[in-house]
Coordinates of C-alpha atoms in Angstrom, one line a residue:
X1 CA 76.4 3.7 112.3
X2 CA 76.1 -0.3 113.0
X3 CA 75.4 0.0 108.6
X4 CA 79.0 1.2 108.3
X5 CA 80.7 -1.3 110.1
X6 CA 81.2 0.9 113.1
X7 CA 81.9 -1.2 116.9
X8 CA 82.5 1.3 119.3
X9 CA 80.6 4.8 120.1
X10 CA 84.5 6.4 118.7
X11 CA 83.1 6.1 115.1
X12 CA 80.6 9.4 115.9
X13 CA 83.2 11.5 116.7
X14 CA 85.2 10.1 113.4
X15 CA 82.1 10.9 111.6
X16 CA 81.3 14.0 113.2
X17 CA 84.9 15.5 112.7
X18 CA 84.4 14.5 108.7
X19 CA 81.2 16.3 108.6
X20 CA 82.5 19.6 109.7
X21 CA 85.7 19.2 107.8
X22 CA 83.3 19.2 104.9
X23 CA 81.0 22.1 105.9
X24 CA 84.3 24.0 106.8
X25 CA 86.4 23.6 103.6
X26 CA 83.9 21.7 100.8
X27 CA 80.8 24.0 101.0
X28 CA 81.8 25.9 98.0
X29 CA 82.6 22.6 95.9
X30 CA 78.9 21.3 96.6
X31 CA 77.6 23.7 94.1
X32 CA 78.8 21.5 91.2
X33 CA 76.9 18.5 92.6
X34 CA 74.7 17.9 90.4
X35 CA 70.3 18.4 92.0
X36 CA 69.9 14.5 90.9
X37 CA 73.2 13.3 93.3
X38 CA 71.2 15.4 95.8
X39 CA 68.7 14.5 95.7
X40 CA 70.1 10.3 95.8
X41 CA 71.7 10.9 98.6
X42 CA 68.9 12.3 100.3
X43 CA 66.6 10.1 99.3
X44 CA 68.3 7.6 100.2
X45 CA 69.5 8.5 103.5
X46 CA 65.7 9.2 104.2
X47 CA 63.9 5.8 102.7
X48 CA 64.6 3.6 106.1
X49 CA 62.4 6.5 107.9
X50 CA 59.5 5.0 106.0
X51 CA 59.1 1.5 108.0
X52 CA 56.5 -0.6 107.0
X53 CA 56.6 -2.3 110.0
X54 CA 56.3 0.4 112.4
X55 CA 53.2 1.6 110.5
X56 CA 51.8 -2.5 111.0
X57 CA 52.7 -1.8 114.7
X58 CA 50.7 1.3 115.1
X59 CA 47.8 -0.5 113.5
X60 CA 47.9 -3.3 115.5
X61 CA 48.6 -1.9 118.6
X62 CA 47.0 1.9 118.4
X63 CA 45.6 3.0 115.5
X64 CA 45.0 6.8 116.7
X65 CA 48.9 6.8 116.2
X66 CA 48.4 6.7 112.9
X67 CA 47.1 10.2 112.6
X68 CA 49.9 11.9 113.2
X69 CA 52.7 9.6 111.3
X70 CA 50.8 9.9 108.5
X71 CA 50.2 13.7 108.2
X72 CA 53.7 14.6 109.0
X73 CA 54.8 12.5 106.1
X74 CA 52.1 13.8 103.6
X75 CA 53.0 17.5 105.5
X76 CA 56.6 17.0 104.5
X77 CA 55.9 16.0 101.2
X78 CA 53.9 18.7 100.1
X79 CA 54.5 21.7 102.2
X80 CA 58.2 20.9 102.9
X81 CA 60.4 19.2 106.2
X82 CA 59.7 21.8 108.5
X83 CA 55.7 22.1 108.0
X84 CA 55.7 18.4 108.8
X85 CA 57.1 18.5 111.6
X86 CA 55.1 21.1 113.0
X87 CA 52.0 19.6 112.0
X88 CA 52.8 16.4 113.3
X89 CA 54.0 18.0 116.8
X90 CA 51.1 19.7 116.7
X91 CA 48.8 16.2 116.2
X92 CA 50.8 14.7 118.9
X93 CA 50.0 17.5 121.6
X94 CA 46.2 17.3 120.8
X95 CA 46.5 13.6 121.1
X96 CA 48.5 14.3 124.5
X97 CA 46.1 17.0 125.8
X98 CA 42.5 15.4 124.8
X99 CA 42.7 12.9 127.7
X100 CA 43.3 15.2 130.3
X101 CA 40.9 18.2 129.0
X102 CA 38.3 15.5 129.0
X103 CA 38.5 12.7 131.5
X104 CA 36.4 9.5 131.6
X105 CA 34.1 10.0 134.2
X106 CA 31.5 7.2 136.1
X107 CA 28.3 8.1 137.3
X108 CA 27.5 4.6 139.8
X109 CA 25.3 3.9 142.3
X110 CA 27.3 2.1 145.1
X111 CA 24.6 -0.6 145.6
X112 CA 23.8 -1.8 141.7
X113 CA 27.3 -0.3 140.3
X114 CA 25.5 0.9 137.5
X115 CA 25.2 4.2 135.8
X116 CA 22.4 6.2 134.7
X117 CA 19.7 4.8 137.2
X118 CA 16.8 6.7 137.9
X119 CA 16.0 7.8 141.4
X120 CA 13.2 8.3 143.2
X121 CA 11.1 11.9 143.7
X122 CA 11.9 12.2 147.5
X123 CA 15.5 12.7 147.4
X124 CA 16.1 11.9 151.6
X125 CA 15.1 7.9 149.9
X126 CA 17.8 8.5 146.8
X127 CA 20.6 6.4 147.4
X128 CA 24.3 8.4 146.3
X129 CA 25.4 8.7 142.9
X130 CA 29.4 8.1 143.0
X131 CA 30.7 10.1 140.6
X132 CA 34.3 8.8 139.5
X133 CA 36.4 11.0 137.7
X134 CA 39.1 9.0 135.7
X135 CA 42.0 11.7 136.3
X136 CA 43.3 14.6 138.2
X137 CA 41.2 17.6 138.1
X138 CA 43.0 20.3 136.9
X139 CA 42.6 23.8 134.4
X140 CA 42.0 22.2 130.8
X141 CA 39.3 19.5 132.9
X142 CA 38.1 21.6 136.2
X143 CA 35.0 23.0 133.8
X144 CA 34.5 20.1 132.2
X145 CA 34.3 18.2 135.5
X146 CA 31.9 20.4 136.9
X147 CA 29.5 20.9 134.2
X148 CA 28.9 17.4 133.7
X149 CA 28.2 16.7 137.1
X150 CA 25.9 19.3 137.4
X151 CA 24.1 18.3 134.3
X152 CA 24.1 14.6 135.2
X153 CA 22.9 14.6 138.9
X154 CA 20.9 18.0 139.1
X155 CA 18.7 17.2 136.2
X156 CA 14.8 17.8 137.6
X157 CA 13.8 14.7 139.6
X158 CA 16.6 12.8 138.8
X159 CA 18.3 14.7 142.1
X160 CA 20.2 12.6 144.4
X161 CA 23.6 13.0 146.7
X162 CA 26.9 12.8 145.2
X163 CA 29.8 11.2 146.4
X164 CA 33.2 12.7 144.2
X165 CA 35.4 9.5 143.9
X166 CA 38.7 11.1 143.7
X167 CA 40.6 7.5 144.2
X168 CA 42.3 8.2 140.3
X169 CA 42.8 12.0 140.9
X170 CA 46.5 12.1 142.1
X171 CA 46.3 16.1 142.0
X172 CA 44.4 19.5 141.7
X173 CA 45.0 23.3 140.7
X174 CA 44.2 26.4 141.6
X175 CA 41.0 26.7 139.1
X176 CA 39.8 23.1 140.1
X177 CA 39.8 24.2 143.4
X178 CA 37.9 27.6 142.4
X179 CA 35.3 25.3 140.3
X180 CA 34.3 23.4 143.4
X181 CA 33.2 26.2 145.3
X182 CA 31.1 26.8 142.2
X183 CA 29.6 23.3 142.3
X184 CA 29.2 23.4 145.8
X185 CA 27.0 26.4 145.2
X186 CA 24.5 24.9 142.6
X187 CA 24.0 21.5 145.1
X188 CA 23.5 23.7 147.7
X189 CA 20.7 25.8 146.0
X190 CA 19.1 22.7 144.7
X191 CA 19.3 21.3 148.3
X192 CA 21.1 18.4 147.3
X193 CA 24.7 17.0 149.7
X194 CA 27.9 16.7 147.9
X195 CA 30.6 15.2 149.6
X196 CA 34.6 13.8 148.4
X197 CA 35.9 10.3 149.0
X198 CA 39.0 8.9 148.7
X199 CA 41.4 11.8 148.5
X200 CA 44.8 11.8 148.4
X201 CA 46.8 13.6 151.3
X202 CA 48.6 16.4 148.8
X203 CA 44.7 17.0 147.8
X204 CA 43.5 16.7 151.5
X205 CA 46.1 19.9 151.9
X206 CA 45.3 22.1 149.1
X207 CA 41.4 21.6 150.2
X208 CA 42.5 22.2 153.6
X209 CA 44.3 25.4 153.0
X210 CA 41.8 26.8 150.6
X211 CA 39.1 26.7 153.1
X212 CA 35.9 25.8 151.2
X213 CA 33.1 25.6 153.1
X214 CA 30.5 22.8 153.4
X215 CA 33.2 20.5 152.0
X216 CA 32.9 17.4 153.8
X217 CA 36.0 14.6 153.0
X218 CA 35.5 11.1 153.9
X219 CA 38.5 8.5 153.5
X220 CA 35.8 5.7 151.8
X221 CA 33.0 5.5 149.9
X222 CA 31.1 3.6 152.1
X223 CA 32.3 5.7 154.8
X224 CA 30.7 8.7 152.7
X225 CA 27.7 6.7 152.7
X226 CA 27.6 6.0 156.2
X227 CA 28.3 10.0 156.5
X228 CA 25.4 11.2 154.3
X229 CA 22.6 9.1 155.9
X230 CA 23.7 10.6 159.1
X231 CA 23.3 14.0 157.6
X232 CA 19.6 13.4 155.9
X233 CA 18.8 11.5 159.4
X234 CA 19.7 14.8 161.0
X235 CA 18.4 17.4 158.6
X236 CA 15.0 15.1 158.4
X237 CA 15.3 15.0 162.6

């Protein structure tokens, strides 16, 4: 509207009261507009979409954003408007989603703060593996969660304790909560302590209500630490 002249927010209703004045009494006389007027006018009205300069942005800033700016434009050019759209929405949700199906998550050992270290064959010397899970654990990333943990620190004699960092995850769900009893279970057939640290007091409930057992919550890591030499002291007592 700032193209036209137009100071004050008044000028949309102006221009919305012209627009259906049109529709209500002109529809029939926009048959004798010629395709190539048309198709001006909505050319025209449609070439300031295509920034150069937002595309430069994207490329300098996040290129991923590229991916779907570019196939909703090639969409709408050859499968039409609404095709675009859809693929682009589409693009955008999987970009959305991704992140939170499949978290970033740290395997470090709290004394080198380094992942990947081998351990030891007499697991009561392993020192804890703090696993770090870069987001909330819920549905799309519960499974995801799990199975790599499993397959990271109950992989032959690479066994050690675990210590779930859960400083980033600000909240769980009801299959999350399910796929801990499940991981629970494989440590505890392997013989191997898991414990959380650093939970946040809406998760401290929903673990509290759901009654898992052999869930042990420490407020630190080094208090889970502390917590899990006691427990191989006493087991080894």
């Amino acid at each position: 509207m700032a193209q036209c002249g137009a100071r004050t927010p008044l000028a949309n209703l102006v221009t919305g009261s012209i627009v259906l004045l049109a529709i209500a009494f002109l529809t029939p006389a926009f048959y004798y507009i010629p395709k190539a007027a048309l198709a001006a006018v909505i050319i025209s009205a449609l070439l300031k979409l295509v920034d150069p300069a937002a595309v430069k942005t994207f490329w300098k800033v996040r290129k991923l954003d590229l991916i779907p700016y570019t196939f909703t434009f090639i969409g709408s050019l050859v499968l039409g408007l609404q095709y675009g759209v859809v693929i682009g929405v589409a693009l955008d949700l999987v970009i959305l989603i991704y992140p939170v199906a499949r978290p970033n998550i740290e395997f470090v050992k709290p004394s080198l703060l380094t992942a990947g270290i081998e351990c030891s064959s007499s697991k009561s010397d392993n020192p804890a593996m703090v696993v770090r899970v870069q987001g909330s654990m819920r549905y799309p990333s519960s499974r995801y969660i799990v199975d790599s943990i499993t397959k990271q620190c109950l992989h032959g004699d690479f066994c050690r304790p675990v210590i779930l960092d859960f400083t980033f995850a600000k909240e769980m769900d009801t299959t999350a909560i399910e796929d801990l009893y499940d991981i629970l279970d494989a440590f505890k057939k392997e013989n191997v302590r898991i414990v959380m640290a650093c939970v946040k007091d809406n998760i401290k409930c929903q673990l509290v209500a759901a009654e898992i057992p052999g869930l042990t919550v420490f407020t630190s890591i080094e208090d889970a630490r502390l917590g899990l030499q006691e427990m191989e002291t006493e087991s080894s007592g």
